[in-house]
Structures are given as structure tokens and as C-alpha cells.
């Protein structure tokens, strides 16, 4: 009996993720990949995801590596970083046609054969092994001494492995044009761009008085919330609300001390965060981020952005020259002076940045948009192959 050329055969799919610990940004990508490919099996270096967050797995069993069983792995699995290249190479994917890796460390290093297709969705090449090595060593107190020497040796080995393992990837997909440039720099490979999925439905526009400026962030050094606070200390006529917590909290609170226009709110529940974003004049973002999901969430609330013009902000912010209307403005230097200047320019341009335009911009980054784009990329990779993904595996957002 001849096969029906109009009926696509089923493709066996494996999804490989680094580690499952908490449901965060990269896990949202895995969640959406599992919706696109419900027949897929899931692999990870370790799986310590708590029961309360395992809904994304749809009851799947996760195949893990030998690191799962090493001493103290539950709490200290990151200390086994040097073993992770070996661990990911031991995952047996020989029975699969299509492998999709969700990579920010080692997942792309899985071994595949010549008749298998490997698509790697890259959140970022290993930051701490490449251009952020100096900052990583400095923040870890490993700039000198035997510990620092060992860390440099380990990162050198990881860089060599990282480049070599890139040759096993058939198609790279970057989560922003910034990461696309990093992939080109590190691996000398081109990549498609598919923006990460943002749950737009959790953030809505509301009719609220827009008074204060808002910054929402983990309070860690590279987020540069300190610069935002320093800028608003110099603008006592403008109100700033700082939302978030982290190791920089005390230092940032000290910078804001004596400035009645600045309020430190700490970490807040989602409902309160939503109200703050909906009532903000603008969302201020001073970090150089791979993408910046919080910026999209602010746009989904109809809130304009004032952002540092590097990294993912360049993909998100639409300027005054955009035909669809502006959704924010960028500043080109990571300084408090630049932020003060940007806030003053925003006061003039703000009437052009309507909630409706900001909300429409956010829809470009929805979960449905991610699923459609990823499916298109995979179909393109398989287009020269006799296999294709059956239509019934596609998932549509019903929000």
C-alpha cells in the first residue's frame, strides 16, 4: 500500500532543557514548546521542580542525567557545572527525529546523528563564560587566588566545548536580535529570531490616574536600579516607585533616603504589581538585558517605556519614527544624567504614547505569537526533509 502523500507521518520529538528548578522565563518557553509538540518527551540535566509548579509538564516524566543522583544535587547542582557538558552528552536521543534544545548553558550540546534535526532556542550563550566572565568572577570574589585560577581554567574549558558543540545544531533560534548578534560573535552562525512568550492575558489596560514612574526589577548590580534612583533624587518634582527585592536593596534604599519622591515597595503580589503598572506614567528600565519580559508586561498595561537603548529594549520599544506610533523612548548611556534627560524628553512626547498603541505593541510578544513563529521555523528546517510535523500538533491560544 502506497503512503498517502497528503498525510504527514508523525515525527518523534525530544525537548531538552538545562534544569528544572522553578517556573521562570526559560521554563515558559518549554511550556509553550510542549503545547506545540504534545507528543514530545522531555529531557533535563536535573529535575527538582516543586509539585506546585509542575502543571507545565502535563504529567510528563522527565528523563534526567546522572547529576540528578549526585550528592547534594538538589541544593547545589550548579556546583556541578564542570560535569554538565559530559552529562548532557550522555542523554540518549537516538530514537528521535527532531530535537529542540532550550539553551542558556549546555542543552545544545546533546549528541545527535546525521538523520536527526536539532533546533536550538538560545536564551543566551553562557554569559559567565564569554563576555561577562570578568563581572562573574568579580561578583563571586574570584578575581585572584587558587579559587579564581580554577574558575578561569573551568570557564576556558567550557568556552572550547561550547564552540565545538555548536556544530551539532542544525538551526539556531535567538530570543532577540541582541542574542542573535551574540550567537554570531560566539559561534559564527546565523540565527532566526523568535521572541520569548509573554502571558499578555495577565496584564490589562485600566483607566487609572497615571502619576508615578515605576521600576520593577530584581535588585542586583547589573539591573542598574541605582542609576534610576540617583536620577530621581535629582528630580524631586517627579515620583518614583521601586518594586523588587535583592542583594542591592539596602544600598539602593540608602541612595533614596531623604528623597520623599521615591518609594521602595519591595516584592509585591501580582494584583498590586498590576495596579502599579497600570497607574504608571512610564516604566523605567536601565539594564542591558537579553530581552526584558517586564518591559513587555508594562506595555501590555498600556504603559510607555523609558529604557536603556541596548539589548532587548531595541526589539521592544517603538520610537517616534515608527509608523504605528511610539511606545517609549531610549537613552544611549547608562548614567543617571542620561535618565534625567530621557525623563524630561518623555514629558514632551508622552501624549503620543497612548495606552492603545502600547498594548498593541505588546501583542507581538504573546504566547500565541511565539507558538506560530516557532512552528514556522521548525517547518522551514524540515522543508528539505521528507518528514513534517502533523497539523494536529499545533496549539492555538484561546485567550
PDB file of N, CA, C and O in Angstrom, residues 141-215:
ATOM      1  N   UNK A 141      33.811  37.028  43.934  1.00  0.00           N
ATOM      2  CA  UNK A 141      35.016  37.152  44.729  1.00  0.00           C
ATOM      3  C   UNK A 141      36.125  36.216  44.266  1.00  0.00           C
ATOM      4  O   UNK A 141      36.924  35.731  45.080  1.00  0.00           O
ATOM      5  N   UNK A 142      36.189  35.973  42.940  1.00  0.00           N
ATOM      6  CA  UNK A 142      37.164  35.016  42.409  1.00  0.00           C
ATOM      7  C   UNK A 142      38.131  35.672  41.432  1.00  0.00           C
ATOM      8  O   UNK A 142      38.596  35.052  40.478  1.00  0.00           O
ATOM      9  N   UNK A 143      38.455  36.921  41.662  1.00  0.00           N
ATOM     10  CA  UNK A 143      39.372  37.608  40.760  1.00  0.00           C
ATOM     11  C   UNK A 143      40.813  37.156  40.952  1.00  0.00           C
ATOM     12  O   UNK A 143      41.628  37.247  40.041  1.00  0.00           O
ATOM     13  N   UNK A 144      41.138  36.671  42.176  1.00  0.00           N
ATOM     14  CA  UNK A 144      42.504  36.267  42.483  1.00  0.00           C
ATOM     15  C   UNK A 144      42.492  34.947  43.256  1.00  0.00           C
ATOM     16  O   UNK A 144      41.451  34.460  43.641  1.00  0.00           O
ATOM     17  N   UNK A 145      43.665  34.425  43.462  1.00  0.00           N
ATOM     18  CA  UNK A 145      43.812  33.235  44.290  1.00  0.00           C
ATOM     19  C   UNK A 145      43.553  31.938  43.539  1.00  0.00           C
ATOM     20  O   UNK A 145      43.219  31.932  42.353  1.00  0.00           O
ATOM     21  N   UNK A 146      43.711  30.819  44.259  1.00  0.00           N
ATOM     22  CA  UNK A 146      43.554  29.496  43.660  1.00  0.00           C
ATOM     23  C   UNK A 146      42.130  29.266  43.171  1.00  0.00           C
ATOM     24  O   UNK A 146      41.908  28.654  42.119  1.00  0.00           O
ATOM     25  N   UNK A 147      41.152  29.767  43.934  1.00  0.00           N
ATOM     26  CA  UNK A 147      39.763  29.607  43.521  1.00  0.00           C
ATOM     27  C   UNK A 147      39.499  30.323  42.205  1.00  0.00           C
ATOM     28  O   UNK A 147      38.832  29.800  41.310  1.00  0.00           O
ATOM     29  N   UNK A 148      40.045  31.517  42.072  1.00  0.00           N
ATOM     30  CA  UNK A 148      39.890  32.262  40.830  1.00  0.00           C
ATOM     31  C   UNK A 148      40.610  31.602  39.674  1.00  0.00           C
ATOM     32  O   UNK A 148      40.100  31.574  38.544  1.00  0.00           O
ATOM     33  N   UNK A 149      41.798  31.031  39.945  1.00  0.00           N
ATOM     34  CA  UNK A 149      42.546  30.335  38.899  1.00  0.00           C
ATOM     35  C   UNK A 149      41.768  29.129  38.391  1.00  0.00           C
ATOM     36  O   UNK A 149      41.688  28.881  37.176  1.00  0.00           O
ATOM     37  N   UNK A 150      41.174  28.373  39.335  1.00  0.00           N
ATOM     38  CA  UNK A 150      40.379  27.207  38.937  1.00  0.00           C
ATOM     39  C   UNK A 150      39.163  27.642  38.116  1.00  0.00           C
ATOM     40  O   UNK A 150      38.837  27.013  37.100  1.00  0.00           O
ATOM     41  N   UNK A 151      38.495  28.714  38.533  1.00  0.00           N
ATOM     42  CA  UNK A 151      37.313  29.192  37.814  1.00  0.00           C
ATOM     43  C   UNK A 151      37.686  29.600  36.388  1.00  0.00           C
ATOM     44  O   UNK A 151      36.968  29.288  35.427  1.00  0.00           O
ATOM     45  N   UNK A 152      38.808  30.275  36.208  1.00  0.00           N
ATOM     46  CA  UNK A 152      39.239  30.691  34.873  1.00  0.00           C
ATOM     47  C   UNK A 152      39.558  29.483  33.998  1.00  0.00           C
ATOM     48  O   UNK A 152      39.236  29.457  32.805  1.00  0.00           O
ATOM     49  N   UNK A 153      40.203  28.481  34.588  1.00  0.00           N
ATOM     50  CA  UNK A 153      40.509  27.257  33.841  1.00  0.00           C
ATOM     51  C   UNK A 153      39.231  26.552  33.406  1.00  0.00           C
ATOM     52  O   UNK A 153      39.090  26.119  32.258  1.00  0.00           O
ATOM     53  N   UNK A 154      38.261  26.456  34.346  1.00  0.00           N
ATOM     54  CA  UNK A 154      37.000  25.796  34.037  1.00  0.00           C
ATOM     55  C   UNK A 154      36.241  26.533  32.942  1.00  0.00           C
ATOM     56  O   UNK A 154      35.712  25.919  31.997  1.00  0.00           O
ATOM     57  N   UNK A 155      36.186  27.866  33.027  1.00  0.00           N
ATOM     58  CA  UNK A 155      35.468  28.642  32.029  1.00  0.00           C
ATOM     59  C   UNK A 155      36.158  28.557  30.660  1.00  0.00           C
ATOM     60  O   UNK A 155      35.490  28.573  29.623  1.00  0.00           O
ATOM     61  N   UNK A 156      37.476  28.450  30.670  1.00  0.00           N
ATOM     62  CA  UNK A 156      38.202  28.254  29.408  1.00  0.00           C
ATOM     63  C   UNK A 156      37.784  26.940  28.745  1.00  0.00           C
ATOM     64  O   UNK A 156      37.517  26.894  27.539  1.00  0.00           O
ATOM     65  N   UNK A 157      37.725  25.883  29.533  1.00  0.00           N
ATOM     66  CA  UNK A 157      37.302  24.582  29.007  1.00  0.00           C
ATOM     67  C   UNK A 157      35.856  24.641  28.512  1.00  0.00           C
ATOM     68  O   UNK A 157      35.517  24.052  27.474  1.00  0.00           O
ATOM     69  N   UNK A 158      34.993  25.337  29.249  1.00  0.00           N
ATOM     70  CA  UNK A 158      33.597  25.458  28.839  1.00  0.00           C
ATOM     71  C   UNK A 158      33.475  26.214  27.517  1.00  0.00           C
ATOM     72  O   UNK A 158      32.648  25.859  26.671  1.00  0.00           O
ATOM     73  N   UNK A 159      34.276  27.262  27.335  1.00  0.00           N
ATOM     74  CA  UNK A 159      34.231  28.005  26.069  1.00  0.00           C
ATOM     75  C   UNK A 159      34.604  27.101  24.894  1.00  0.00           C
ATOM     76  O   UNK A 159      33.952  27.127  23.851  1.00  0.00           O
ATOM     77  N   UNK A 160      35.666  26.318  25.069  1.00  0.00           N
ATOM     78  CA  UNK A 160      36.086  25.417  23.992  1.00  0.00           C
ATOM     79  C   UNK A 160      34.986  24.411  23.663  1.00  0.00           C
ATOM     80  O   UNK A 160      34.684  24.157  22.490  1.00  0.00           O
ATOM     81  N   UNK A 161      34.389  23.838  24.696  1.00  0.00           N
ATOM     82  CA  UNK A 161      33.301  22.871  24.472  1.00  0.00           C
ATOM     83  C   UNK A 161      32.085  23.551  23.854  1.00  0.00           C
ATOM     84  O   UNK A 161      31.429  22.989  22.969  1.00  0.00           O
ATOM     85  N   UNK A 162      31.781  24.762  24.315  1.00  0.00           N
ATOM     86  CA  UNK A 162      30.606  25.485  23.832  1.00  0.00           C
ATOM     87  C   UNK A 162      30.684  25.719  22.327  1.00  0.00           C
ATOM     88  O   UNK A 162      29.705  25.521  21.593  1.00  0.00           O
ATOM     89  N   UNK A 163      31.852  26.124  21.848  1.00  0.00           N
ATOM     90  CA  UNK A 163      32.026  26.360  20.413  1.00  0.00           C
ATOM     91  C   UNK A 163      31.956  25.042  19.641  1.00  0.00           C
ATOM     92  O   UNK A 163      31.304  24.949  18.594  1.00  0.00           O
ATOM     93  N   UNK A 164      32.636  24.020  20.160  1.00  0.00           N
ATOM     94  CA  UNK A 164      32.634  22.742  19.453  1.00  0.00           C
ATOM     95  C   UNK A 164      31.234  22.162  19.349  1.00  0.00           C
ATOM     96  O   UNK A 164      30.818  21.681  18.286  1.00  0.00           O
ATOM     97  N   UNK A 165      30.464  22.225  20.432  1.00  0.00           N
ATOM     98  CA  UNK A 165      29.139  21.615  20.436  1.00  0.00           C
ATOM     99  C   UNK A 165      28.147  22.362  19.545  1.00  0.00           C
ATOM    100  O   UNK A 165      27.129  21.810  19.138  1.00  0.00           O
ATOM    101  N   UNK A 166      28.456  23.616  19.200  1.00  0.00           N
ATOM    102  CA  UNK A 166      27.566  24.377  18.318  1.00  0.00           C
ATOM    103  C   UNK A 166      27.464  23.739  16.935  1.00  0.00           C
ATOM    104  O   UNK A 166      26.471  23.932  16.225  1.00  0.00           O
ATOM    105  N   UNK A 167      28.482  22.954  16.543  1.00  0.00           N
ATOM    106  CA  UNK A 167      28.461  22.344  15.215  1.00  0.00           C
ATOM    107  C   UNK A 167      27.389  21.275  15.086  1.00  0.00           C
ATOM    108  O   UNK A 167      27.025  20.887  13.971  1.00  0.00           O
ATOM    109  N   UNK A 168      26.858  20.793  16.212  1.00  0.00           N
ATOM    110  CA  UNK A 168      25.802  19.790  16.166  1.00  0.00           C
ATOM    111  C   UNK A 168      24.403  20.360  16.023  1.00  0.00           C
ATOM    112  O   UNK A 168      23.423  19.613  15.956  1.00  0.00           O
ATOM    113  N   UNK A 169      24.292  21.674  15.976  1.00  0.00           N
ATOM    114  CA  UNK A 169      22.994  22.344  15.850  1.00  0.00           C
ATOM    115  C   UNK A 169      22.706  22.620  14.383  1.00  0.00           C
ATOM    116  O   UNK A 169      23.541  23.194  13.674  1.00  0.00           O
ATOM    117  N   UNK A 170      21.535  22.219  13.904  1.00  0.00           N
ATOM    118  CA  UNK A 170      21.144  22.485  12.512  1.00  0.00           C
ATOM    119  C   UNK A 170      20.585  23.886  12.336  1.00  0.00           C
ATOM    120  O   UNK A 170      20.753  24.503  11.282  1.00  0.00           O
ATOM    121  N   UNK A 171      19.893  24.397  13.365  1.00  0.00           N
ATOM    122  CA  UNK A 171      19.271  25.723  13.263  1.00  0.00           C
ATOM    123  C   UNK A 171      19.285  26.387  14.628  1.00  0.00           C
ATOM    124  O   UNK A 171      18.813  25.817  15.614  1.00  0.00           O
ATOM    125  N   UNK A 172      19.867  27.586  14.693  1.00  0.00           N
ATOM    126  CA  UNK A 172      19.819  28.380  15.909  1.00  0.00           C
ATOM    127  C   UNK A 172      18.633  29.338  15.843  1.00  0.00           C
ATOM    128  O   UNK A 172      18.348  29.931  14.795  1.00  0.00           O
ATOM    129  N   UNK A 173      17.978  29.501  16.990  1.00  0.00           N
ATOM    130  CA  UNK A 173      16.895  30.477  17.133  1.00  0.00           C
ATOM    131  C   UNK A 173      17.238  31.340  18.342  1.00  0.00           C
ATOM    132  O   UNK A 173      17.484  30.814  19.432  1.00  0.00           O
ATOM    133  N   UNK A 174      17.275  32.653  18.174  1.00  0.00           N
ATOM    134  CA  UNK A 174      17.611  33.589  19.244  1.00  0.00           C
ATOM    135  C   UNK A 174      16.347  34.241  19.783  1.00  0.00           C
ATOM    136  O   UNK A 174      15.384  34.437  19.048  1.00  0.00           O
ATOM    137  N   UNK A 175      16.379  34.611  21.066  1.00  0.00           N
ATOM    138  CA  UNK A 175      15.188  35.236  21.644  1.00  0.00           C
ATOM    139  C   UNK A 175      15.120  36.749  21.421  1.00  0.00           C
ATOM    140  O   UNK A 175      14.152  37.392  21.808  1.00  0.00           O
ATOM    141  N   UNK A 176      16.143  37.317  20.786  1.00  0.00           N
ATOM    142  CA  UNK A 176      16.136  38.741  20.420  1.00  0.00           C
ATOM    143  C   UNK A 176      17.243  38.971  19.400  1.00  0.00           C
ATOM    144  O   UNK A 176      18.108  38.115  19.186  1.00  0.00           O
ATOM    145  N   UNK A 177      17.229  40.125  18.775  1.00  0.00           N
ATOM    146  CA  UNK A 177      18.295  40.445  17.826  1.00  0.00           C
ATOM    147  C   UNK A 177      19.630  40.624  18.544  1.00  0.00           C
ATOM    148  O   UNK A 177      20.699  40.386  17.957  1.00  0.00           O
ATOM    149  N   UNK A 178      19.584  41.028  19.800  1.00  0.00           N
ATOM    150  CA  UNK A 178      20.799  41.136  20.614  1.00  0.00           C
ATOM    151  C   UNK A 178      21.447  39.767  20.781  1.00  0.00           C
ATOM    152  O   UNK A 178      22.660  39.606  20.590  1.00  0.00           O
ATOM    153  N   UNK A 179      20.658  38.765  21.124  1.00  0.00           N
ATOM    154  CA  UNK A 179      21.188  37.411  21.279  1.00  0.00           C
ATOM    155  C   UNK A 179      21.593  36.841  19.924  1.00  0.00           C
ATOM    156  O   UNK A 179      22.566  36.079  19.822  1.00  0.00           O
ATOM    157  N   UNK A 180      20.899  37.237  18.883  1.00  0.00           N
ATOM    158  CA  UNK A 180      21.330  36.822  17.540  1.00  0.00           C
ATOM    159  C   UNK A 180      22.752  37.301  17.260  1.00  0.00           C
ATOM    160  O   UNK A 180      23.576  36.560  16.694  1.00  0.00           O
ATOM    161  N   UNK A 181      23.059  38.548  17.653  1.00  0.00           N
ATOM    162  CA  UNK A 181      24.413  39.065  17.445  1.00  0.00           C
ATOM    163  C   UNK A 181      25.426  38.330  18.317  1.00  0.00           C
ATOM    164  O   UNK A 181      26.571  38.093  17.897  1.00  0.00           O
ATOM    165  N   UNK A 182      25.023  37.947  19.522  1.00  0.00           N
ATOM    166  CA  UNK A 182      25.932  37.189  20.393  1.00  0.00           C
ATOM    167  C   UNK A 182      26.204  35.810  19.807  1.00  0.00           C
ATOM    168  O   UNK A 182      27.329  35.297  19.886  1.00  0.00           O
ATOM    169  N   UNK A 183      25.192  35.168  19.239  1.00  0.00           N
ATOM    170  CA  UNK A 183      25.378  33.865  18.596  1.00  0.00           C
ATOM    171  C   UNK A 183      26.359  33.990  17.425  1.00  0.00           C
ATOM    172  O   UNK A 183      27.252  33.158  17.247  1.00  0.00           O
ATOM    173  N   UNK A 184      26.190  35.049  16.637  1.00  0.00           N
ATOM    174  CA  UNK A 184      27.098  35.272  15.510  1.00  0.00           C
ATOM    175  C   UNK A 184      28.530  35.479  16.006  1.00  0.00           C
ATOM    176  O   UNK A 184      29.488  34.971  15.421  1.00  0.00           O
ATOM    177  N   UNK A 185      28.683  36.219  17.104  1.00  0.00           N
ATOM    178  CA  UNK A 185      30.012  36.520  17.639  1.00  0.00           C
ATOM    179  C   UNK A 185      30.674  35.269  18.206  1.00  0.00           C
ATOM    180  O   UNK A 185      31.864  35.014  17.952  1.00  0.00           O
ATOM    181  N   UNK A 186      29.920  34.478  18.962  1.00  0.00           N
ATOM    182  CA  UNK A 186      30.491  33.337  19.682  1.00  0.00           C
ATOM    183  C   UNK A 186      30.621  32.110  18.795  1.00  0.00           C
ATOM    184  O   UNK A 186      31.658  31.436  18.789  1.00  0.00           O
ATOM    185  N   UNK A 187      29.558  31.783  18.042  1.00  0.00           N
ATOM    186  CA  UNK A 187      29.535  30.536  17.275  1.00  0.00           C
ATOM    187  C   UNK A 187      29.777  30.733  15.777  1.00  0.00           C
ATOM    188  O   UNK A 187      29.890  29.751  15.045  1.00  0.00           O
ATOM    189  N   UNK A 188      29.819  31.994  15.311  1.00  0.00           N
ATOM    190  CA  UNK A 188      29.949  32.291  13.883  1.00  0.00           C
ATOM    191  C   UNK A 188      28.834  31.623  13.083  1.00  0.00           C
ATOM    192  O   UNK A 188      29.054  31.087  12.000  1.00  0.00           O
ATOM    193  N   UNK A 189      27.629  31.672  13.633  1.00  0.00           N
ATOM    194  CA  UNK A 189      26.455  31.103  12.987  1.00  0.00           C
ATOM    195  C   UNK A 189      25.352  32.147  12.948  1.00  0.00           C
ATOM    196  O   UNK A 189      25.248  33.013  13.830  1.00  0.00           O
ATOM    197  N   UNK A 190      24.492  32.055  11.932  1.00  0.00           N
ATOM    198  CA  UNK A 190      23.318  32.923  11.865  1.00  0.00           C
ATOM    199  C   UNK A 190      22.167  32.277  12.628  1.00  0.00           C
ATOM    200  O   UNK A 190      22.131  31.054  12.813  1.00  0.00           O
ATOM    201  N   UNK A 191      21.207  33.084  13.052  1.00  0.00           N
ATOM    202  CA  UNK A 191      20.067  32.581  13.820  1.00  0.00           C
ATOM    203  C   UNK A 191      18.798  33.308  13.414  1.00  0.00           C
ATOM    204  O   UNK A 191      18.821  34.501  13.080  1.00  0.00           O
ATOM    205  N   UNK A 192      17.690  32.587  13.431  1.00  0.00           N
ATOM    206  CA  UNK A 192      16.379  33.222  13.328  1.00  0.00           C
ATOM    207  C   UNK A 192      16.059  33.884  14.664  1.00  0.00           C
ATOM    208  O   UNK A 192      16.660  33.547  15.694  1.00  0.00           O
ATOM    209  N   UNK A 193      15.149  34.825  14.674  1.00  0.00           N
ATOM    210  CA  UNK A 193      14.727  35.482  15.917  1.00  0.00           C
ATOM    211  C   UNK A 193      13.269  35.153  16.179  1.00  0.00           C
ATOM    212  O   UNK A 193      12.409  35.416  15.335  1.00  0.00           O
ATOM    213  N   UNK A 194      13.000  34.551  17.342  1.00  0.00           N
ATOM    214  CA  UNK A 194      11.633  34.309  17.806  1.00  0.00           C
ATOM    215  C   UNK A 194      11.563  34.835  19.237  1.00  0.00           C
ATOM    216  O   UNK A 194      12.246  34.323  20.129  1.00  0.00           O
ATOM    217  N   UNK A 195      10.754  35.861  19.444  1.00  0.00           N
ATOM    218  CA  UNK A 195      10.678  36.476  20.766  1.00  0.00           C
ATOM    219  C   UNK A 195      10.085  35.502  21.778  1.00  0.00           C
ATOM    220  O   UNK A 195       9.201  34.706  21.451  1.00  0.00           O
ATOM    221  N   UNK A 196      10.537  35.540  23.032  1.00  0.00           N
ATOM    222  CA  UNK A 196      10.017  34.617  24.051  1.00  0.00           C
ATOM    223  C   UNK A 196       8.548  34.894  24.352  1.00  0.00           C
ATOM    224  O   UNK A 196       8.063  36.015  24.148  1.00  0.00           O
ATOM    225  N   UNK A 197       7.827  33.887  24.831  1.00  0.00           N
ATOM    226  CA  UNK A 197       6.389  34.058  25.082  1.00  0.00           C
ATOM    227  C   UNK A 197       6.124  34.844  26.360  1.00  0.00           C
ATOM    228  O   UNK A 197       6.726  34.586  27.402  1.00  0.00           O
ATOM    229  N   UNK A 198       5.219  35.797  26.274  1.00  0.00           N
ATOM    230  CA  UNK A 198       4.798  36.575  27.445  1.00  0.00           C
ATOM    231  C   UNK A 198       3.296  36.369  27.624  1.00  0.00           C
ATOM    232  O   UNK A 198       2.531  36.464  26.661  1.00  0.00           O
ATOM    233  N   UNK A 199       2.892  36.084  28.852  1.00  0.00           N
ATOM    234  CA  UNK A 199       1.472  35.861  29.137  1.00  0.00           C
ATOM    235  C   UNK A 199       0.764  37.217  29.214  1.00  0.00           C
ATOM    236  O   UNK A 199       0.556  37.778  30.291  1.00  0.00           O
ATOM    237  N   UNK A 200       0.418  37.742  28.046  1.00  0.00           N
ATOM    238  CA  UNK A 200      -0.196  39.065  27.945  1.00  0.00           C
ATOM    239  C   UNK A 200      -1.523  39.123  28.693  1.00  0.00           C
ATOM    240  O   UNK A 200      -1.922  40.173  29.206  1.00  0.00           O
ATOM    241  N   UNK A 201      -2.227  37.987  28.777  1.00  0.00           N
ATOM    242  CA  UNK A 201      -3.559  37.980  29.392  1.00  0.00           C
ATOM    243  C   UNK A 201      -3.527  38.372  30.866  1.00  0.00           C
ATOM    244  O   UNK A 201      -4.544  38.796  31.419  1.00  0.00           O
ATOM    245  N   UNK A 202      -2.398  38.250  31.526  1.00  0.00           N
ATOM    246  CA  UNK A 202      -2.288  38.596  32.948  1.00  0.00           C
ATOM    247  C   UNK A 202      -2.121  40.096  33.171  1.00  0.00           C
ATOM    248  O   UNK A 202      -2.126  40.560  34.310  1.00  0.00           O
ATOM    249  N   UNK A 203      -1.967  40.857  32.085  1.00  0.00           N
ATOM    250  CA  UNK A 203      -1.730  42.297  32.187  1.00  0.00           C
ATOM    251  C   UNK A 203      -2.676  43.020  31.235  1.00  0.00           C
ATOM    252  O   UNK A 203      -2.654  42.782  30.031  1.00  0.00           O
ATOM    253  N   UNK A 204      -3.505  43.878  31.792  1.00  0.00           N
ATOM    254  CA  UNK A 204      -4.529  44.568  31.009  1.00  0.00           C
ATOM    255  C   UNK A 204      -4.438  46.074  31.209  1.00  0.00           C
ATOM    256  O   UNK A 204      -3.924  46.559  32.230  1.00  0.00           O
ATOM    257  N   UNK A 205      -4.955  46.812  30.249  1.00  0.00           N
ATOM    258  CA  UNK A 205      -5.061  48.270  30.376  1.00  0.00           C
ATOM    259  C   UNK A 205      -6.231  48.595  31.279  1.00  0.00           C
ATOM    260  O   UNK A 205      -7.277  47.942  31.214  1.00  0.00           O
ATOM    261  N   UNK A 206      -6.075  49.586  32.144  1.00  0.00           N
ATOM    262  CA  UNK A 206      -7.163  50.027  33.024  1.00  0.00           C
ATOM    263  C   UNK A 206      -7.172  51.552  33.083  1.00  0.00           C
ATOM    264  O   UNK A 206      -6.145  52.207  32.878  1.00  0.00           O
ATOM    265  N   UNK A 207      -8.345  52.103  33.336  1.00  0.00           N
ATOM    266  CA  UNK A 207      -8.478  53.553  33.449  1.00  0.00           C
ATOM    267  C   UNK A 207      -8.033  53.975  34.844  1.00  0.00           C
ATOM    268  O   UNK A 207      -8.780  53.889  35.815  1.00  0.00           O
ATOM    269  N   UNK A 208      -6.800  54.388  34.969  1.00  0.00           N
ATOM    270  CA  UNK A 208      -6.260  54.841  36.247  1.00  0.00           C
ATOM    271  C   UNK A 208      -5.524  56.167  36.037  1.00  0.00           C
ATOM    272  O   UNK A 208      -5.033  56.453  34.945  1.00  0.00           O
ATOM    273  N   UNK A 209      -5.444  56.939  37.094  1.00  0.00           N
ATOM    274  CA  UNK A 209      -4.642  58.152  37.061  1.00  0.00           C
ATOM    275  C   UNK A 209      -3.168  57.766  36.991  1.00  0.00           C
ATOM    276  O   UNK A 209      -2.666  57.034  37.829  1.00  0.00           O
ATOM    277  N   UNK A 210      -2.473  58.235  35.963  1.00  0.00           N
ATOM    278  CA  UNK A 210      -1.068  57.867  35.786  1.00  0.00           C
ATOM    279  C   UNK A 210      -0.192  58.979  36.379  1.00  0.00           C
ATOM    280  O   UNK A 210      -0.047  60.046  35.775  1.00  0.00           O
ATOM    281  N   UNK A 211       0.397  58.681  37.534  1.00  0.00           N
ATOM    282  CA  UNK A 211       1.160  59.695  38.256  1.00  0.00           C
ATOM    283  C   UNK A 211       2.653  59.368  38.335  1.00  0.00           C
ATOM    284  O   UNK A 211       3.480  60.086  37.808  1.00  0.00           O
ATOM    285  N   UNK A 212       2.974  58.266  39.007  1.00  0.00           N
ATOM    286  CA  UNK A 212       4.367  57.952  39.308  1.00  0.00           C
ATOM    287  C   UNK A 212       5.059  57.217  38.165  1.00  0.00           C
ATOM    288  O   UNK A 212       4.420  56.562  37.339  1.00  0.00           O
ATOM    289  N   UNK A 213       6.374  57.328  38.129  1.00  0.00           N
ATOM    290  CA  UNK A 213       7.208  56.476  37.302  1.00  0.00           C
ATOM    291  C   UNK A 213       7.513  55.213  38.106  1.00  0.00           C
ATOM    292  O   UNK A 213       7.602  55.260  39.338  1.00  0.00           O
ATOM    293  N   UNK A 214       7.675  54.104  37.413  1.00  0.00           N
ATOM    294  CA  UNK A 214       7.850  52.820  38.105  1.00  0.00           C
ATOM    295  C   UNK A 214       9.056  52.086  37.537  1.00  0.00           C
ATOM    296  O   UNK A 214       9.295  52.095  36.317  1.00  0.00           O
ATOM    297  N   UNK A 215       9.827  51.453  38.418  1.00  0.00           N
ATOM    298  CA  UNK A 215      10.851  50.499  38.010  1.00  0.00           C
ATOM    299  C   UNK A 215      10.570  49.196  38.747  1.00  0.00           C
ATOM    300  O   UNK A 215      10.352  49.197  39.959  1.00  0.00           O
TER     301      UNK A 215
END
